[in-house]
Coordinates of C-alpha atoms in Angstrom, one line a residue:
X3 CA -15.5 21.0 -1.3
X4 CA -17.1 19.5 1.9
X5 CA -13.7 20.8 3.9
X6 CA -14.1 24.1 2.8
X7 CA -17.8 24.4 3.0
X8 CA -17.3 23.2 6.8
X9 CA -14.7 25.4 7.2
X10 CA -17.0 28.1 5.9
X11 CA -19.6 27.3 8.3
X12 CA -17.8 27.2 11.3
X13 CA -16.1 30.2 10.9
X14 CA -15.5 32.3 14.0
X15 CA -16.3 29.1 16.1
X16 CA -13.6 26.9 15.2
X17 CA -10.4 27.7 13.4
X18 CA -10.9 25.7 10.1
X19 CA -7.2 24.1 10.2
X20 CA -8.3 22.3 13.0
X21 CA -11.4 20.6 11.6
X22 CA -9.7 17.4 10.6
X23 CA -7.1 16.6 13.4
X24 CA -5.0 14.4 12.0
X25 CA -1.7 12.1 13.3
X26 CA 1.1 11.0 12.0
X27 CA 3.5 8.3 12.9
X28 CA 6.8 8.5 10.8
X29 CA 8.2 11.3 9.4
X30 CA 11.4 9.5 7.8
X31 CA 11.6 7.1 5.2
X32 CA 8.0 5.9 4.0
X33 CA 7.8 2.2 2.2
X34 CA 7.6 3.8 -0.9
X35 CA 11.1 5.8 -1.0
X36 CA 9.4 9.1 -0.2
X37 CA 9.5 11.2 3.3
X38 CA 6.9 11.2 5.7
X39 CA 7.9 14.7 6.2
X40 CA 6.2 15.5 2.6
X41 CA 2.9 14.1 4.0
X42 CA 3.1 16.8 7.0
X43 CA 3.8 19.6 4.7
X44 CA 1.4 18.4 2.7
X45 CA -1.7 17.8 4.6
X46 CA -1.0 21.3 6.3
X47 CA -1.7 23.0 3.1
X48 CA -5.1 21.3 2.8
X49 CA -7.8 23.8 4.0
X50 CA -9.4 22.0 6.6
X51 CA -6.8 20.2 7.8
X52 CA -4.3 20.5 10.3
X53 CA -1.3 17.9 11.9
X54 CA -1.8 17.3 15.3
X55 CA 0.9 15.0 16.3
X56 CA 4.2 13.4 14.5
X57 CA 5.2 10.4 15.6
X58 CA 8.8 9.4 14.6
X59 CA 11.9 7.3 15.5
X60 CA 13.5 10.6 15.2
X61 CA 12.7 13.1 17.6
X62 CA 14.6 15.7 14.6
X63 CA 12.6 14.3 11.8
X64 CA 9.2 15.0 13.9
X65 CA 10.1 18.4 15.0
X66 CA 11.7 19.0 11.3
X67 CA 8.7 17.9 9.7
X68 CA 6.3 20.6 11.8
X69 CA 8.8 23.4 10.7
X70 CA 9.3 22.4 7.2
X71 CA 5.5 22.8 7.2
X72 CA 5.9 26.3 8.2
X73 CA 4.6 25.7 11.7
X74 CA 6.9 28.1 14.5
X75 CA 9.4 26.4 16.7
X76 CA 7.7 28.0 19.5
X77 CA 3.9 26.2 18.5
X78 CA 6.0 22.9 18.6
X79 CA 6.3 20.7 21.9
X80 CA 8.2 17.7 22.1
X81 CA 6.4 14.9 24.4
X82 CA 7.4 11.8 26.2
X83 CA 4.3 10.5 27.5
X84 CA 0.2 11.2 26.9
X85 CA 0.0 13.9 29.8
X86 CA 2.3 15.8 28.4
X87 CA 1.1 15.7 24.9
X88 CA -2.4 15.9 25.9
X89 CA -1.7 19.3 27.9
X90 CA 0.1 20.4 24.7
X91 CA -2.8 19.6 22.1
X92 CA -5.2 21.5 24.8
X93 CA -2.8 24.7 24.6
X94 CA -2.5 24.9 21.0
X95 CA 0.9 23.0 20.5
X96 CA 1.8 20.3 18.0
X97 CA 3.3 17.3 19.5
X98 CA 6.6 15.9 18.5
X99 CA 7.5 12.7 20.1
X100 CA 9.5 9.5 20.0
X101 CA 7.0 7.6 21.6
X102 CA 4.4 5.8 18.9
X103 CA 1.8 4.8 21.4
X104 CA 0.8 8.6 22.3
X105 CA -0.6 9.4 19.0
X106 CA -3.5 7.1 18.7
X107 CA -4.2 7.9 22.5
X108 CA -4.8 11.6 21.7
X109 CA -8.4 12.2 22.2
X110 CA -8.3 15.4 19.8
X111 CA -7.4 13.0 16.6
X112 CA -9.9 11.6 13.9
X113 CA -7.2 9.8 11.9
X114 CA -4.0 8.5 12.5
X115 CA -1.6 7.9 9.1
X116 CA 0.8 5.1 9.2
X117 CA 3.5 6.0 7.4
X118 CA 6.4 3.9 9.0
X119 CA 8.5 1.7 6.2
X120 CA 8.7 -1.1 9.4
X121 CA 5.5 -3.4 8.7
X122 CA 6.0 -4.7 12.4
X123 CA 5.5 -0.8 13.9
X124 CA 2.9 -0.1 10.8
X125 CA 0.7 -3.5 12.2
X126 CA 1.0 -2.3 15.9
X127 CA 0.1 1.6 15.1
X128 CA -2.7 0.3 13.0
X129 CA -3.8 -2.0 15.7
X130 CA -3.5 0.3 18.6
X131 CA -5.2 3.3 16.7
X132 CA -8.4 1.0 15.8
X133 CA -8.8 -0.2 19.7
X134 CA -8.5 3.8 20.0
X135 CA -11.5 4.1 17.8
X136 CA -9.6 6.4 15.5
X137 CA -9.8 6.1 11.2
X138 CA -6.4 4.3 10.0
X139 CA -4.6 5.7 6.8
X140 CA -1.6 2.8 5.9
X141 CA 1.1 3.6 3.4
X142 CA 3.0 0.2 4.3
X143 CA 2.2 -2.2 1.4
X144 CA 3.6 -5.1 3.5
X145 CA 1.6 -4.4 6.1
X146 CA -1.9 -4.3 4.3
X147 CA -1.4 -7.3 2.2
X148 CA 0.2 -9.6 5.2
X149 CA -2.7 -8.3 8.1
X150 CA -5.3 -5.9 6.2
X151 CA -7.9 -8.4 6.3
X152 CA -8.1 -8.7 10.1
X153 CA -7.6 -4.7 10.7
X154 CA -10.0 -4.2 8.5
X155 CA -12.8 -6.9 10.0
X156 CA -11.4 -5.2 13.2
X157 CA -12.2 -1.4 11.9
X158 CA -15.3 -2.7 10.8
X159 CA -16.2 -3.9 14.1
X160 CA -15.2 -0.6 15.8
X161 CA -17.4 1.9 14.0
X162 CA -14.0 3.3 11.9
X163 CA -12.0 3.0 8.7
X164 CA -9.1 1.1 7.7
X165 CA -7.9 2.0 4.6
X166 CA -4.6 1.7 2.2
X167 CA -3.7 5.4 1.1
X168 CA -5.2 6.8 -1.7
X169 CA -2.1 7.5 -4.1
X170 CA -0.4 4.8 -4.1
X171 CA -1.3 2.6 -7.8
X172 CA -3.4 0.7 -6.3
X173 CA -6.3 3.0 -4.7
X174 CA -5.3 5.0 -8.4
X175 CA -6.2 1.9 -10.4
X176 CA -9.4 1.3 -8.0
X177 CA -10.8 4.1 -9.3
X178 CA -10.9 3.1 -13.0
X179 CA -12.2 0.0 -11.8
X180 CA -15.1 1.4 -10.1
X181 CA -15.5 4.3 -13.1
X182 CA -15.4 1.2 -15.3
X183 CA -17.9 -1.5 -13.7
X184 CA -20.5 1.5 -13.1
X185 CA -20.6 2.0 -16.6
X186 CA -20.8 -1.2 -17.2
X187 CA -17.8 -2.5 -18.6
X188 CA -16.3 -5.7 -18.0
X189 CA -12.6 -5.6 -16.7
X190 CA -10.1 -8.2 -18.5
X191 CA -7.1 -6.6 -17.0
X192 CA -6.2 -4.2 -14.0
X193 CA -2.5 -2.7 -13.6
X194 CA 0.4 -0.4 -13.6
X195 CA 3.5 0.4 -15.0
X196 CA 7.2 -0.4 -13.6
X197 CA 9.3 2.0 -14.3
X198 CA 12.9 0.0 -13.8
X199 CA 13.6 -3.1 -15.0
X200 CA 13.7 -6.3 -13.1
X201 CA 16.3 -7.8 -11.0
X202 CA 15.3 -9.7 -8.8
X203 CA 18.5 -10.7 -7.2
X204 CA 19.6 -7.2 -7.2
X205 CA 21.1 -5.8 -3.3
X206 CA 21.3 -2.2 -1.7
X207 CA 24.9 -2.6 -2.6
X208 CA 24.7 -2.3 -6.4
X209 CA 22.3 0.3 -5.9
X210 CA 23.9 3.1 -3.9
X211 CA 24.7 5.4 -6.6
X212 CA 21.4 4.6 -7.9
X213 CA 19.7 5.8 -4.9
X214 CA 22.0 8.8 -3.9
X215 CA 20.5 10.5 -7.9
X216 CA 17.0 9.7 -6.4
X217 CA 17.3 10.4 -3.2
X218 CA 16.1 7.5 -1.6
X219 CA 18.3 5.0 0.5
X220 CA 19.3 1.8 -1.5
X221 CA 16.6 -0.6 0.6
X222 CA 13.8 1.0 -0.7
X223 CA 15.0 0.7 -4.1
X224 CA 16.3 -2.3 -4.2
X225 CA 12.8 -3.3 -3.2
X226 CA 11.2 -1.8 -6.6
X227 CA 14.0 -3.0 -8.8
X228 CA 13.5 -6.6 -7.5
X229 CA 9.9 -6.7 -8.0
X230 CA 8.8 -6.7 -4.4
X231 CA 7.3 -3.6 -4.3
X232 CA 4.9 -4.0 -7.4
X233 CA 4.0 -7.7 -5.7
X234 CA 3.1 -6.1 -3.0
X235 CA 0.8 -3.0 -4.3
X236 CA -0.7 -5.8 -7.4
X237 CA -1.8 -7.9 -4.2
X238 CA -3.5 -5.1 -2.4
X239 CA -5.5 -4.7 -5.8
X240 CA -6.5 -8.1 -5.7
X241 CA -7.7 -8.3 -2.3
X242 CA -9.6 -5.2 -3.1
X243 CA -11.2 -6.1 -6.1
X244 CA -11.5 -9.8 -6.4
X245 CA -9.2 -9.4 -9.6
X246 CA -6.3 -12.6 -9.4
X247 CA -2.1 -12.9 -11.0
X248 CA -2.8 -14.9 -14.3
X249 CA -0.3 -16.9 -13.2
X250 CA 2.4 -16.5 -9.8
X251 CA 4.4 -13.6 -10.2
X252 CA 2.0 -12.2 -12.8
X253 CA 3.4 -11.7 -16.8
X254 CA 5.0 -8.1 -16.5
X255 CA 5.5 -7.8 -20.3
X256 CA 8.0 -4.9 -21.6
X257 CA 5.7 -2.6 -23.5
X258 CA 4.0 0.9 -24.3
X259 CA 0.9 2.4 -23.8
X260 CA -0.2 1.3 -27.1
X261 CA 0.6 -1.9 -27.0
X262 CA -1.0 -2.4 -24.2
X263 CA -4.8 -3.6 -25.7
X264 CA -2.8 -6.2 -28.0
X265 CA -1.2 -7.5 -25.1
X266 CA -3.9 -8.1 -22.3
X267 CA -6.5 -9.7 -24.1
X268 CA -6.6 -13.8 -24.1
X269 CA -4.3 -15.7 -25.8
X270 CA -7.0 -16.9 -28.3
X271 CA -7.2 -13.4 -29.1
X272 CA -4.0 -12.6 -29.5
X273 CA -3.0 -11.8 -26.4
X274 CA -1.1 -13.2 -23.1
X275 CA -4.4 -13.9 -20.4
X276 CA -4.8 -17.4 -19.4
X277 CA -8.5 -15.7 -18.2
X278 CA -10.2 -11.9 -17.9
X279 CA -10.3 -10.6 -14.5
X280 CA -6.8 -10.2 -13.5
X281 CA -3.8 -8.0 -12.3
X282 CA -0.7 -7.8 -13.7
X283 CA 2.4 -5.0 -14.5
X284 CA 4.0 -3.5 -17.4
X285 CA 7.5 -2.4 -18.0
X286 CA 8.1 0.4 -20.2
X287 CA 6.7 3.8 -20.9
X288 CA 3.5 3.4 -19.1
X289 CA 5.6 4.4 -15.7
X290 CA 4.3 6.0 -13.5
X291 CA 0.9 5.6 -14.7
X292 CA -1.7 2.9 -14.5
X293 CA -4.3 1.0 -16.9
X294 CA -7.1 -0.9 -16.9
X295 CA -8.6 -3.1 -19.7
X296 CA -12.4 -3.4 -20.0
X297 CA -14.5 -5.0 -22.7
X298 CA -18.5 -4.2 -24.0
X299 CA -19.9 -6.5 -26.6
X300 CA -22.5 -3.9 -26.9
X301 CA -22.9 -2.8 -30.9
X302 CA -24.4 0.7 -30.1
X303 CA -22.1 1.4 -27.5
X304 CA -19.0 0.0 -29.6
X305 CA -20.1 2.5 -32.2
X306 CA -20.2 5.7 -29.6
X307 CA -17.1 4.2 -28.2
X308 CA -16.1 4.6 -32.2
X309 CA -17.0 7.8 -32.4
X310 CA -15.8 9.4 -29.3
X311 CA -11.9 7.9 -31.0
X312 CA -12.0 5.1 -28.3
X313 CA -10.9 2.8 -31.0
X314 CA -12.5 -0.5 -32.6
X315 CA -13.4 -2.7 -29.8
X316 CA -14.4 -4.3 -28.5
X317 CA -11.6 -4.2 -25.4
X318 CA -10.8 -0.2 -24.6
X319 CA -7.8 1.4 -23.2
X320 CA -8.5 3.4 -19.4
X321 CA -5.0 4.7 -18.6
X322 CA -4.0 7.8 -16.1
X323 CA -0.7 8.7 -16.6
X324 CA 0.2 9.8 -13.2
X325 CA -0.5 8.9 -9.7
X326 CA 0.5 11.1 -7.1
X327 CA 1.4 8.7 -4.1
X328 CA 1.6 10.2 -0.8
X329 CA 0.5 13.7 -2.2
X330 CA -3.0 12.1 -2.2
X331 CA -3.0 11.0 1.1
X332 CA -5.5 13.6 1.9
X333 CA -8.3 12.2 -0.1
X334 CA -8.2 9.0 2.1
X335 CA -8.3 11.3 5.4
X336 CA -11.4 13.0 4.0
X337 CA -13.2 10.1 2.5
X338 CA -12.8 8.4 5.7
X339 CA -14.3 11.0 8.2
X340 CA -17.1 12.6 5.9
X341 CA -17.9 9.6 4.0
X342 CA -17.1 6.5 6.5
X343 CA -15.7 4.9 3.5
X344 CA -12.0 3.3 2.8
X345 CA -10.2 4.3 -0.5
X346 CA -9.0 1.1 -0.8
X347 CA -9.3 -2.2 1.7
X348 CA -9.4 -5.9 1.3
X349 CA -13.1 -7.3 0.5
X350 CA -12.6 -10.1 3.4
X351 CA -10.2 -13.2 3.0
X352 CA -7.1 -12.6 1.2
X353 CA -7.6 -12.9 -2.9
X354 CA -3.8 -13.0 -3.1
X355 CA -0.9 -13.4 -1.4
X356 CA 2.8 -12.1 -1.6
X357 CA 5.3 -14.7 -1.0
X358 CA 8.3 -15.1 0.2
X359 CA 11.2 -16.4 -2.5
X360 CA 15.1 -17.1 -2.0
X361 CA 16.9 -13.9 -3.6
X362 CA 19.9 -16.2 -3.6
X363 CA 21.2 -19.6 -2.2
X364 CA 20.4 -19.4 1.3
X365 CA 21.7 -21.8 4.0
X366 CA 20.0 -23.9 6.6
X367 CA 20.6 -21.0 10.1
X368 CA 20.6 -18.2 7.9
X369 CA 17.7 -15.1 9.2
X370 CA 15.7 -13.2 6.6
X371 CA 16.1 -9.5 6.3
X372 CA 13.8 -6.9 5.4
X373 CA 12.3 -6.2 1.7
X374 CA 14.8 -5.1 -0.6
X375 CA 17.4 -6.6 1.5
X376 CA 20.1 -9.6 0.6
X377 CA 18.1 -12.9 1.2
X378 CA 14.5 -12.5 -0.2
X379 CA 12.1 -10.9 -2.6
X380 CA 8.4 -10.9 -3.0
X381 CA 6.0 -12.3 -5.5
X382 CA 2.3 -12.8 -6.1
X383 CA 0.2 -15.9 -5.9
X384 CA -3.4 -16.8 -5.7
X385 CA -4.4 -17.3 -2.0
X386 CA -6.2 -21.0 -2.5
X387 CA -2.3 -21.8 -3.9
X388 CA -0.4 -20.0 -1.4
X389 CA -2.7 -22.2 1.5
X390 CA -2.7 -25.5 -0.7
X391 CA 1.5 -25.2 -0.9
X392 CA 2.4 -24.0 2.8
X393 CA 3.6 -20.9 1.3
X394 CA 5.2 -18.2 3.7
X395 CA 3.3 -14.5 3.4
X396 CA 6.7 -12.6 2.6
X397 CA 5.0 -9.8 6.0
X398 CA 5.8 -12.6 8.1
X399 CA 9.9 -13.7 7.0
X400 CA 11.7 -10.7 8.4
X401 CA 13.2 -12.2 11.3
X402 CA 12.8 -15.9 10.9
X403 CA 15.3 -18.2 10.9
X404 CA 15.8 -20.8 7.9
X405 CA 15.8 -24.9 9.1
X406 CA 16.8 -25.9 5.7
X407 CA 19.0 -24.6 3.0
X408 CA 16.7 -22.7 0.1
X409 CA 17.9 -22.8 -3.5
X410 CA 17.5 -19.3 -5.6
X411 CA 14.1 -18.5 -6.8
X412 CA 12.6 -20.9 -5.3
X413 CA 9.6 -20.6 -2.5
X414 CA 10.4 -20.7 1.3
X415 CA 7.8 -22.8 3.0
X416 CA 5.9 -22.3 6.8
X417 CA 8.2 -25.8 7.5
X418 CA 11.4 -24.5 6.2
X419 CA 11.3 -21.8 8.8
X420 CA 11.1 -20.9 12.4
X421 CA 9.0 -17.4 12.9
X422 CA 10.2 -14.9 15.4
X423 CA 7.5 -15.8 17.6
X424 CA 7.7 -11.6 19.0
X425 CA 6.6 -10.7 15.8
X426 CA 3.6 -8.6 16.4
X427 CA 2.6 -8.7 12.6
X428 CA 2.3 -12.8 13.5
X429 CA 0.1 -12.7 15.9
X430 CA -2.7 -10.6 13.9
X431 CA -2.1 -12.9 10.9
X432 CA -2.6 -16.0 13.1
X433 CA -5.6 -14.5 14.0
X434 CA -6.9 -13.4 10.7
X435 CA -5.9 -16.7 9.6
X436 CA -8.3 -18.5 12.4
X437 CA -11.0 -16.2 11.5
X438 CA -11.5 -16.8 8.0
X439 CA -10.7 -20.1 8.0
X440 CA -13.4 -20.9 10.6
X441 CA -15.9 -18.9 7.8

């Protein structure tokens, strides 16, 4: 509504798709199996907002993405340096370009959306774009759990927003967190459903037929069916909300929607909770939505509760059924510019941490691959255990090199390895690490 009544107001100054500049870096692949390109599209239909700049790897997926979103090939301009793109912007032109640095350096753009599947390129963009003083949309799960704390402090400190993207589960659950603690309710249990089951040893290799029916590649699958994805977006939760994994790698029961109140209460109840107050996953029918369990010992308010076919108490089912993932993107963009608010962002210090675990015997020389890759998986852990047990942050094991032989499911420790000391991604998490620990 704000969009539209600005772009209302302004009309016949301004053209209203070019109220909320926007930028994009990565049109491919995103971390979550779905195309960048969609996002362009996407945010071109919103009235109000318009696409400034694609960044990509691919000079074809940038320019593809502009025409996909019905933009002319003559309104399009590809660019290999900020001159260039800057004269293009100030004709009119959308920018295509290979190069990721000129996006956050275009003075026309509010917001710059991260939507690169490579963590190390998602930490720099973010990085970059904040020194730029621009708002910071991330879709890279890895990114936000591993170094979201210190862009965030960093954001903070620069008048903008960092935030994780709206429509992924975990800004989907936030929301009927914050529905549910405004009302008043106590939360026992935060979560989502999985909607494969779990291998966590499972490779790109014995997913390629798999992937070809979905149409994503077999990485980014493998990297849901092993777990690492829902680690990853559980973990965000956490650090957003305080909420902790009952226990590492959290219970990720197979069950329905109705089961679902039997299930996360505490096990003197019934149930499977250790303690109230955490995050967990479900497998099972509750794919692709997302729940959250809250309590009210409250008589008056049990019996409305009752009566409005909420059920007995005195835990209550919140469930949405959907969430929309990058289609939601949007919301973040606006939130961020009208309200100076994040959709989702770590509170400070990392709540939780995902970690880094052998997906199979691994030797002493061998290097770690990317998520959803041959050698390692993800998993979630309390962040006072991850620190007590020299546990390695699974944003930081891409590149390193083992010292000693790792047996299957087992934990790779900070001494086991040797970090690829040009990792970008390390560097922010040494400082982020200094910072709070000085706190």
């Amino acid at each position: 509504n704000k969009m539209l009544r600005l772009s209302s107001n302004q009309a016949g100054v301004i053209n209203a798709s070019s109220i909320l500049p926007v930028g994009i870096v990565g049109a491919g692949e995103t971390d979550t199996g779905q195309r960048g390109a969609t996002l362009v599209e996407q945010i071109e239909s919103v009235p109000g907002m318009n696409i400034v700049a694609v960044a990509d790897s691919s000079i074809n997926e940038a320019v593809d993405s502009f025409k996909k979103s019905g933009v002319p090939e003559g309104e399009i301009e590809i660019a290999g340096d900020l001159s260039q793109a800057t004269r293009a912007t100030a004709g009119g032109k959308r920018v295509a370009t290979q190069n990721f640095e000129i996006v956050p350096k275009l003075a026309s753009i509010q917001v710059i959306l991260v939507a690169t599947k490579d963590s190390e390129e998602s930490a720099t963009v973010a990085f970059k774009s904040i020194m730029e003083k621009k708002h910071v949309v991330i879709l890279n799960a890895l990114t936000d759990v591993t170094v979201g704390s210190v862009l965030k402090l960093m954001a903070d400190n620069a008048g903008v927003v960092y935030t994780f993207s709206a429509g992924d589960e975990p800004g989907v659950i936030l929301e009927l967190c914050n529905f549910a603690q405004i009302l008043g309710f106590k939360i026992i249990a935060a979560g989502k459903g999985k909607n494969n089951s779990l291998n966590r040893s499972v490779t790109p290799d014995d997913l390629k037929e798999a992937s070809q029916r979905i149409g994503a590649s077999p990485q980014a699958l493998a990297s849901f069916v092993d777990g690492t994805k829902t680690m990853l977006e559980m973990t965000a939760l956490a650090n957003a909300t305080g909420f902790v994994p009952d226990r590492r790698g959290m219970h990720g029961p197979t069950a329905s929607v109705d089961d679902l109140l039997d299930i996360f209460c505490l096990k003197e109840e019934g149930g499977i909770l250790g303690r109230v107050g955490v995050v967990d996953y479900v497998i099972g029918n509750v794919a692709p939505g997302v729940f959250v369990i809250v309590r009210t010992e409250q008589k008056s308010l049990i019996d409305e509760l009752k009566y409005l076919k909420m059920g007995g108490g005195p835990n209550y089912l919140l469930y949405r059924p959907y969430h929309l993932g990058n289609i939601e993107a949007p919301l973040s963009i606006a939130k961020a510019i009208f309200d100076g608010e994040a959709s989702i962002a770590p509170l400070g210090a990392p709540i939780a941490e995902t970690i880094t675990m052998a997906k199979r015997d691994l030797r002493a020389g061998e290097e770690i691959d990317d998520i959803g890759g041959y050698t390692v998986y993800g998993t979630i852990e309390r962040a006072e255990i991850v620190k007590a047990e020299n546990l390695l942050p699974l944003g930081l094991a891409k590149g390193a090199k083992l010292l000693a032989a790792i047996k299957k499911d087992q934990p790779i420790l900070y001494d086991k390895i040797r970090l690829d000391e040009n990792s970008f991604m390390l560097m922010l998490r040494r400082l982020q690490d200094g910072f709070f620990r000085k706190r």
